[in-house]
Amino acid sequence: MDKILTALCSLPFDRDAVIAKLPDDEKLRSSLLRLGIAEQTVIRRVLSSPFGDPNAYLCRGALISVRKEDAEVIMVFPEVSDE
């Protein structure tokens, strides 16, 4: 089965994914890397703000808030459950 590339903002709650590609924008990319969001890292969407933006993601043991507009350009491979 081929892996499906999707935007981080489309990741369902409590589903692990592996970051495949960070945005090309150097300023945003640098900010994400400082937070620990890097390619080949596991990330999980765990919380949403009351109005749905931003969402909180668990990455490398840290809870990180990411705005939807930024999560739209972070591409991930969702892990497929065995269910």
PDB file of N, CA and C in Angstrom:
ATOM      1  N   MET A   1       0.837  -1.185   0.000  1.00  0.00           N
ATOM      2  CA  MET A   1       0.000   0.000   0.000  1.00  0.00           C
ATOM      3  C   MET A   1       0.883   1.249   0.000  1.00  0.00           C
ATOM      4  N   ASP A   2       0.573   2.204  -0.868  1.00  0.00           N
ATOM      5  CA  ASP A   2       1.328   3.449  -0.944  1.00  0.00           C
ATOM      6  C   ASP A   2       0.939   4.365   0.211  1.00  0.00           C
ATOM      7  N   LYS A   3       1.913   5.098   0.704  1.00  0.00           N
ATOM      8  CA  LYS A   3       1.641   6.077   1.752  1.00  0.00           C
ATOM      9  C   LYS A   3       0.987   7.296   1.121  1.00  0.00           C
ATOM     10  N   ILE A   4       0.034   7.867   1.836  1.00  0.00           N
ATOM     11  CA  ILE A   4      -0.685   9.031   1.339  1.00  0.00           C
ATOM     12  C   ILE A   4      -0.163  10.274   2.046  1.00  0.00           C
ATOM     13  N   LEU A   5       0.307  11.222   1.263  1.00  0.00           N
ATOM     14  CA  LEU A   5       0.816  12.481   1.792  1.00  0.00           C
ATOM     15  C   LEU A   5      -0.362  13.417   2.023  1.00  0.00           C
ATOM     16  N   THR A   6      -0.423  14.014   3.204  1.00  0.00           N
ATOM     17  CA  THR A   6      -1.518  14.921   3.539  1.00  0.00           C
ATOM     18  C   THR A   6      -0.986  16.091   4.360  1.00  0.00           C
ATOM     19  N   ALA A   7      -1.765  17.142   4.428  1.00  0.00           N
ATOM     20  CA  ALA A   7      -1.375  18.307   5.223  1.00  0.00           C
ATOM     21  C   ALA A   7      -1.587  18.012   6.705  1.00  0.00           C
ATOM     22  N   LEU A   8      -0.737  18.558   7.550  1.00  0.00           N
ATOM     23  CA  LEU A   8      -0.824  18.347   8.991  1.00  0.00           C
ATOM     24  C   LEU A   8      -2.192  18.766   9.530  1.00  0.00           C
ATOM     25  N   CYS A   9      -2.773  19.822   8.983  1.00  0.00           N
ATOM     26  CA  CYS A   9      -4.073  20.299   9.473  1.00  0.00           C
ATOM     27  C   CYS A   9      -5.191  19.293   9.217  1.00  0.00           C
ATOM     28  N   SER A  10      -4.983  18.332   8.324  1.00  0.00           N
ATOM     29  CA  SER A  10      -5.988  17.306   8.017  1.00  0.00           C
ATOM     30  C   SER A  10      -5.845  16.064   8.878  1.00  0.00           C
ATOM     31  N   LEU A  11      -4.832  16.018   9.708  1.00  0.00           N
ATOM     32  CA  LEU A  11      -4.582  14.852  10.553  1.00  0.00           C
ATOM     33  C   LEU A  11      -5.683  14.729  11.610  1.00  0.00           C
ATOM     34  N   PRO A  12      -6.308  13.553  11.710  1.00  0.00           N
ATOM     35  CA  PRO A  12      -7.329  13.375  12.756  1.00  0.00           C
ATOM     36  C   PRO A  12      -6.698  13.429  14.149  1.00  0.00           C
ATOM     37  N   PHE A  13      -7.526  13.676  15.152  1.00  0.00           N
ATOM     38  CA  PHE A  13      -7.040  13.701  16.527  1.00  0.00           C
ATOM     39  C   PHE A  13      -6.515  12.330  16.938  1.00  0.00           C
ATOM     40  N   ASP A  14      -5.471  12.345  17.767  1.00  0.00           N
ATOM     41  CA  ASP A  14      -4.868  11.141  18.341  1.00  0.00           C
ATOM     42  C   ASP A  14      -4.404  10.121  17.301  1.00  0.00           C
ATOM     43  N   ARG A  15      -3.963  10.602  16.154  1.00  0.00           N
ATOM     44  CA  ARG A  15      -3.400   9.732  15.126  1.00  0.00           C
ATOM     45  C   ARG A  15      -1.971  10.184  14.868  1.00  0.00           C
ATOM     46  N   ASP A  16      -1.016   9.274  14.997  1.00  0.00           N
ATOM     47  CA  ASP A  16       0.380   9.612  14.728  1.00  0.00           C
ATOM     48  C   ASP A  16       0.612   9.800  13.238  1.00  0.00           C
ATOM     49  N   ALA A  17       1.575  10.650  12.926  1.00  0.00           N
ATOM     50  CA  ALA A  17       2.004  10.863  11.547  1.00  0.00           C
ATOM     51  C   ALA A  17       3.501  11.148  11.568  1.00  0.00           C
ATOM     52  N   VAL A  18       4.134  10.936  10.432  1.00  0.00           N
ATOM     53  CA  VAL A  18       5.551  11.246  10.281  1.00  0.00           C
ATOM     54  C   VAL A  18       5.658  12.452   9.358  1.00  0.00           C
ATOM     55  N   ILE A  19       6.376  13.463   9.811  1.00  0.00           N
ATOM     56  CA  ILE A  19       6.532  14.674   9.002  1.00  0.00           C
ATOM     57  C   ILE A  19       7.376  14.342   7.780  1.00  0.00           C
ATOM     58  N   ALA A  20       6.826  14.636   6.606  1.00  0.00           N
ATOM     59  CA  ALA A  20       7.494  14.320   5.348  1.00  0.00           C
ATOM     60  C   ALA A  20       8.178  15.533   4.730  1.00  0.00           C
ATOM     61  N   LYS A  21       7.534  16.708   4.838  1.00  0.00           N
ATOM     62  CA  LYS A  21       8.086  17.892   4.185  1.00  0.00           C
ATOM     63  C   LYS A  21       7.664  19.142   4.932  1.00  0.00           C
ATOM     64  N   LEU A  22       8.636  19.983   5.225  1.00  0.00           N
ATOM     65  CA  LEU A  22       8.376  21.282   5.835  1.00  0.00           C
ATOM     66  C   LEU A  22       8.203  22.319   4.731  1.00  0.00           C
ATOM     67  N   PRO A  23       7.621  23.464   5.049  1.00  0.00           N
ATOM     68  CA  PRO A  23       7.416  24.492   4.025  1.00  0.00           C
ATOM     69  C   PRO A  23       8.730  25.049   3.484  1.00  0.00           C
ATOM     70  N   ASP A  24       8.655  25.595   2.278  1.00  0.00           N
ATOM     71  CA  ASP A  24       9.839  26.188   1.651  1.00  0.00           C
ATOM     72  C   ASP A  24      10.185  27.547   2.243  1.00  0.00           C
ATOM     73  N   ASP A  25       9.203  28.230   2.835  1.00  0.00           N
ATOM     74  CA  ASP A  25       9.435  29.543   3.437  1.00  0.00           C
ATOM     75  C   ASP A  25      10.478  29.406   4.544  1.00  0.00           C
ATOM     76  N   GLU A  26      11.631  30.031   4.369  1.00  0.00           N
ATOM     77  CA  GLU A  26      12.762  29.869   5.291  1.00  0.00           C
ATOM     78  C   GLU A  26      12.457  30.355   6.707  1.00  0.00           C
ATOM     79  N   LYS A  27      11.737  31.444   6.833  1.00  0.00           N
ATOM     80  CA  LYS A  27      11.417  31.975   8.159  1.00  0.00           C
ATOM     81  C   LYS A  27      10.537  30.993   8.937  1.00  0.00           C
ATOM     82  N   LEU A  28       9.490  30.501   8.297  1.00  0.00           N
ATOM     83  CA  LEU A  28       8.599  29.536   8.940  1.00  0.00           C
ATOM     84  C   LEU A  28       9.324  28.224   9.208  1.00  0.00           C
ATOM     85  N   ARG A  29      10.086  27.757   8.237  1.00  0.00           N
ATOM     86  CA  ARG A  29      10.839  26.506   8.384  1.00  0.00           C
ATOM     87  C   ARG A  29      11.790  26.588   9.584  1.00  0.00           C
ATOM     88  N   SER A  30      12.483  27.701   9.705  1.00  0.00           N
ATOM     89  CA  SER A  30      13.417  27.898  10.811  1.00  0.00           C
ATOM     90  C   SER A  30      12.690  27.897  12.156  1.00  0.00           C
ATOM     91  N   SER A  31      11.537  28.552  12.212  1.00  0.00           N
ATOM     92  CA  SER A  31      10.748  28.583  13.446  1.00  0.00           C
ATOM     93  C   SER A  31      10.291  27.186  13.840  1.00  0.00           C
ATOM     94  N   LEU A  32       9.835  26.409  12.870  1.00  0.00           N
ATOM     95  CA  LEU A  32       9.374  25.046  13.141  1.00  0.00           C
ATOM     96  C   LEU A  32      10.524  24.165  13.633  1.00  0.00           C
ATOM     97  N   LEU A  33      11.678  24.305  13.018  1.00  0.00           N
ATOM     98  CA  LEU A  33      12.831  23.508  13.431  1.00  0.00           C
ATOM     99  C   LEU A  33      13.258  23.838  14.861  1.00  0.00           C
ATOM    100  N   ARG A  34      13.190  25.112  15.236  1.00  0.00           N
ATOM    101  CA  ARG A  34      13.518  25.507  16.609  1.00  0.00           C
ATOM    102  C   ARG A  34      12.556  24.892  17.620  1.00  0.00           C
ATOM    103  N   LEU A  35      11.324  24.644  17.202  1.00  0.00           N
ATOM    104  CA  LEU A  35      10.320  24.037  18.077  1.00  0.00           C
ATOM    105  C   LEU A  35      10.439  22.507  18.140  1.00  0.00           C
ATOM    106  N   GLY A  36      11.280  21.940  17.273  1.00  0.00           N
ATOM    107  CA  GLY A  36      11.442  20.489  17.246  1.00  0.00           C
ATOM    108  C   GLY A  36      10.649  19.814  16.152  1.00  0.00           C
ATOM    109  N   ILE A  37       9.949  20.589  15.348  1.00  0.00           N
ATOM    110  CA  ILE A  37       9.185  20.032  14.232  1.00  0.00           C
ATOM    111  C   ILE A  37      10.133  19.911  13.047  1.00  0.00           C
ATOM    112  N   ALA A  38      10.535  18.674  12.755  1.00  0.00           N
ATOM    113  CA  ALA A  38      11.500  18.416  11.685  1.00  0.00           C
ATOM    114  C   ALA A  38      11.039  17.214  10.867  1.00  0.00           C
ATOM    115  N   GLU A  39      11.554  17.113   9.660  1.00  0.00           N
ATOM    116  CA  GLU A  39      11.224  15.972   8.805  1.00  0.00           C
ATOM    117  C   GLU A  39      11.646  14.672   9.477  1.00  0.00           C
ATOM    118  N   GLN A  40      10.872  13.628   9.241  1.00  0.00           N
ATOM    119  CA  GLN A  40      11.082  12.284   9.801  1.00  0.00           C
ATOM    120  C   GLN A  40      10.793  12.209  11.299  1.00  0.00           C
ATOM    121  N   THR A  41      10.066  13.198  11.846  1.00  0.00           N
ATOM    122  CA  THR A  41       9.694  13.224  13.252  1.00  0.00           C
ATOM    123  C   THR A  41       8.225  12.828  13.383  1.00  0.00           C
ATOM    124  N   VAL A  42       7.905  12.089  14.421  1.00  0.00           N
ATOM    125  CA  VAL A  42       6.511  11.703  14.676  1.00  0.00           C
ATOM    126  C   VAL A  42       5.790  12.866  15.347  1.00  0.00           C
ATOM    127  N   ILE A  43       4.565  13.112  14.899  1.00  0.00           N
ATOM    128  CA  ILE A  43       3.746  14.202  15.438  1.00  0.00           C
ATOM    129  C   ILE A  43       2.317  13.697  15.588  1.00  0.00           C
ATOM    130  N   ARG A  44       1.594  14.257  16.568  1.00  0.00           N
ATOM    131  CA  ARG A  44       0.213  13.829  16.837  1.00  0.00           C
ATOM    132  C   ARG A  44      -0.619  15.051  17.211  1.00  0.00           C
ATOM    133  N   ARG A  45      -1.779  15.186  16.583  1.00  0.00           N
ATOM    134  CA  ARG A  45      -2.710  16.277  16.925  1.00  0.00           C
ATOM    135  C   ARG A  45      -3.480  15.858  18.173  1.00  0.00           C
ATOM    136  N   VAL A  46      -3.413  16.685  19.228  1.00  0.00           N
ATOM    137  CA  VAL A  46      -4.025  16.288  20.496  1.00  0.00           C
ATOM    138  C   VAL A  46      -5.083  17.256  21.027  1.00  0.00           C
ATOM    139  N   LEU A  47      -5.006  18.521  20.689  1.00  0.00           N
ATOM    140  CA  LEU A  47      -5.958  19.501  21.211  1.00  0.00           C
ATOM    141  C   LEU A  47      -6.329  20.524  20.142  1.00  0.00           C
ATOM    142  N   SER A  48      -7.490  21.130  20.343  1.00  0.00           N
ATOM    143  CA  SER A  48      -7.927  22.208  19.466  1.00  0.00           C
ATOM    144  C   SER A  48      -8.396  23.364  20.335  1.00  0.00           C
ATOM    145  N   SER A  49      -8.164  24.575  19.882  1.00  0.00           N
ATOM    146  CA  SER A  49      -8.649  25.735  20.626  1.00  0.00           C
ATOM    147  C   SER A  49     -10.171  25.807  20.471  1.00  0.00           C
ATOM    148  N   PRO A  50     -10.843  26.606  21.292  1.00  0.00           N
ATOM    149  CA  PRO A  50     -12.308  26.678  21.230  1.00  0.00           C
ATOM    150  C   PRO A  50     -12.866  27.013  19.847  1.00  0.00           C
ATOM    151  N   PHE A  51     -12.152  27.807  19.069  1.00  0.00           N
ATOM    152  CA  PHE A  51     -12.629  28.167  17.734  1.00  0.00           C
ATOM    153  C   PHE A  51     -11.955  27.362  16.627  1.00  0.00           C
ATOM    154  N   GLY A  52     -11.171  26.348  17.001  1.00  0.00           N
ATOM    155  CA  GLY A  52     -10.584  25.441  16.028  1.00  0.00           C
ATOM    156  C   GLY A  52      -9.239  25.858  15.466  1.00  0.00           C
ATOM    157  N   ASP A  53      -8.731  26.999  15.852  1.00  0.00           N
ATOM    158  CA  ASP A  53      -7.434  27.442  15.348  1.00  0.00           C
ATOM    159  C   ASP A  53      -6.786  28.309  16.421  1.00  0.00           C
ATOM    160  N   PRO A  54      -5.615  27.977  16.891  1.00  0.00           N
ATOM    161  CA  PRO A  54      -4.704  26.926  16.427  1.00  0.00           C
ATOM    162  C   PRO A  54      -5.032  25.559  17.055  1.00  0.00           C
ATOM    163  N   ASN A  55      -4.304  24.552  16.593  1.00  0.00           N
ATOM    164  CA  ASN A  55      -4.364  23.222  17.169  1.00  0.00           C
ATOM    165  C   ASN A  55      -3.053  22.964  17.899  1.00  0.00           C
ATOM    166  N   ALA A  56      -3.099  22.034  18.851  1.00  0.00           N
ATOM    167  CA  ALA A  56      -1.893  21.656  19.585  1.00  0.00           C
ATOM    168  C   ALA A  56      -1.467  20.267  19.146  1.00  0.00           C
ATOM    169  N   TYR A  57      -0.179  20.116  18.938  1.00  0.00           N
ATOM    170  CA  TYR A  57       0.408  18.863  18.475  1.00  0.00           C
ATOM    171  C   TYR A  57       1.469  18.413  19.465  1.00  0.00           C
ATOM    172  N   LEU A  58       1.561  17.111  19.666  1.00  0.00           N
ATOM    173  CA  LEU A  58       2.598  16.530  20.504  1.00  0.00           C
ATOM    174  C   LEU A  58       3.729  16.086  19.584  1.00  0.00           C
ATOM    175  N   CYS A  59       4.912  16.634  19.831  1.00  0.00           N
ATOM    176  CA  CYS A  59       6.066  16.332  18.990  1.00  0.00           C
ATOM    177  C   CYS A  59       7.311  16.296  19.873  1.00  0.00           C
ATOM    178  N   ARG A  60       8.000  15.169  19.896  1.00  0.00           N
ATOM    179  CA  ARG A  60       9.211  15.002  20.710  1.00  0.00           C
ATOM    180  C   ARG A  60       8.976  15.320  22.187  1.00  0.00           C
ATOM    181  N   GLY A  61       7.795  14.959  22.688  1.00  0.00           N
ATOM    182  CA  GLY A  61       7.488  15.157  24.093  1.00  0.00           C
ATOM    183  C   GLY A  61       7.045  16.560  24.458  1.00  0.00           C
ATOM    184  N   ALA A  62       6.937  17.448  23.475  1.00  0.00           N
ATOM    185  CA  ALA A  62       6.511  18.824  23.732  1.00  0.00           C
ATOM    186  C   ALA A  62       5.152  19.084  23.087  1.00  0.00           C
ATOM    187  N   LEU A  63       4.329  19.868  23.754  1.00  0.00           N
ATOM    188  CA  LEU A  63       3.042  20.275  23.218  1.00  0.00           C
ATOM    189  C   LEU A  63       3.246  21.605  22.498  1.00  0.00           C
ATOM    190  N   ILE A  64       2.976  21.617  21.189  1.00  0.00           N
ATOM    191  CA  ILE A  64       3.283  22.772  20.355  1.00  0.00           C
ATOM    192  C   ILE A  64       2.021  23.249  19.648  1.00  0.00           C
ATOM    193  N   SER A  65       1.745  24.527  19.729  1.00  0.00           N
ATOM    194  CA  SER A  65       0.592  25.126  19.072  1.00  0.00           C
ATOM    195  C   SER A  65       0.992  25.562  17.662  1.00  0.00           C
ATOM    196  N   VAL A  66       0.186  25.159  16.671  1.00  0.00           N
ATOM    197  CA  VAL A  66       0.470  25.507  15.277  1.00  0.00           C
ATOM    198  C   VAL A  66      -0.807  26.073  14.648  1.00  0.00           C
ATOM    199  N   ARG A  67      -0.687  27.245  14.044  1.00  0.00           N
ATOM    200  CA  ARG A  67      -1.831  27.852  13.351  1.00  0.00           C
ATOM    201  C   ARG A  67      -2.193  27.030  12.123  1.00  0.00           C
ATOM    202  N   LYS A  68      -3.474  27.054  11.760  1.00  0.00           N
ATOM    203  CA  LYS A  68      -3.958  26.271  10.622  1.00  0.00           C
ATOM    204  C   LYS A  68      -3.221  26.652   9.335  1.00  0.00           C
ATOM    205  N   GLU A  69      -2.997  27.939   9.123  1.00  0.00           N
ATOM    206  CA  GLU A  69      -2.325  28.370   7.889  1.00  0.00           C
ATOM    207  C   GLU A  69      -0.911  27.789   7.789  1.00  0.00           C
ATOM    208  N   ASP A  70      -0.259  27.570   8.928  1.00  0.00           N
ATOM    209  CA  ASP A  70       1.069  26.949   8.921  1.00  0.00           C
ATOM    210  C   ASP A  70       0.961  25.435   8.787  1.00  0.00           C
ATOM    211  N   ALA A  71      -0.039  24.839   9.449  1.00  0.00           N
ATOM    212  CA  ALA A  71      -0.235  23.385   9.377  1.00  0.00           C
ATOM    213  C   ALA A  71      -0.636  22.935   7.971  1.00  0.00           C
ATOM    214  N   GLU A  72      -1.175  23.849   7.163  1.00  0.00           N
ATOM    215  CA  GLU A  72      -1.569  23.517   5.791  1.00  0.00           C
ATOM    216  C   GLU A  72      -0.367  23.254   4.890  1.00  0.00           C
ATOM    217  N   VAL A  73       0.799  23.782   5.253  1.00  0.00           N
ATOM    218  CA  VAL A  73       1.979  23.624   4.391  1.00  0.00           C
ATOM    219  C   VAL A  73       3.004  22.645   4.972  1.00  0.00           C
ATOM    220  N   ILE A  74       2.656  21.983   6.071  1.00  0.00           N
ATOM    221  CA  ILE A  74       3.491  20.915   6.632  1.00  0.00           C
ATOM    222  C   ILE A  74       2.886  19.600   6.170  1.00  0.00           C
ATOM    223  N   MET A  75       3.620  18.840   5.374  1.00  0.00           N
ATOM    224  CA  MET A  75       3.097  17.607   4.816  1.00  0.00           C
ATOM    225  C   MET A  75       3.540  16.409   5.648  1.00  0.00           C
ATOM    226  N   VAL A  76       2.594  15.495   5.887  1.00  0.00           N
ATOM    227  CA  VAL A  76       2.854  14.332   6.738  1.00  0.00           C
ATOM    228  C   VAL A  76       2.349  13.049   6.077  1.00  0.00           C
ATOM    229  N   PHE A  77       2.890  11.924   6.546  1.00  0.00           N
ATOM    230  CA  PHE A  77       2.397  10.600   6.208  1.00  0.00           C
ATOM    231  C   PHE A  77       1.676  10.070   7.452  1.00  0.00           C
ATOM    232  N   PRO A  78       0.333  10.038   7.446  1.00  0.00           N
ATOM    233  CA  PRO A  78      -0.386   9.478   8.603  1.00  0.00           C
ATOM    234  C   PRO A  78      -0.065   7.990   8.746  1.00  0.00           C
ATOM    235  N   GLU A  79       0.127   7.546   9.981  1.00  0.00           N
ATOM    236  CA  GLU A  79       0.380   6.129  10.210  1.00  0.00           C
ATOM    237  C   GLU A  79      -0.935   5.383  10.110  1.00  0.00           C
ATOM    238  N   VAL A  80      -0.888   4.256   9.441  1.00  0.00           N
ATOM    239  CA  VAL A  80      -2.096   3.454   9.217  1.00  0.00           C
ATOM    240  C   VAL A  80      -2.288   2.528  10.399  1.00  0.00           C
ATOM    241  N   SER A  81      -3.502   2.528  10.940  1.00  0.00           N
ATOM    242  CA  SER A  81      -3.786   1.636  12.074  1.00  0.00           C
ATOM    243  C   SER A  81      -4.013   0.219  11.565  1.00  0.00           C
ATOM    244  N   ASP A  82      -3.806  -0.762  12.431  1.00  0.00           N
ATOM    245  CA  ASP A  82      -3.964  -2.164  12.053  1.00  0.00           C
ATOM    246  C   ASP A  82      -5.410  -2.641  12.226  1.00  0.00           C
ATOM    247  N   GLU A  83      -6.298  -1.749  12.603  1.00  0.00           N
ATOM    248  CA  GLU A  83      -7.689  -2.130  12.865  1.00  0.00           C
ATOM    249  C   GLU A  83      -8.434  -2.433  11.610  1.00  0.00           C
TER     250      GLU A  83
END
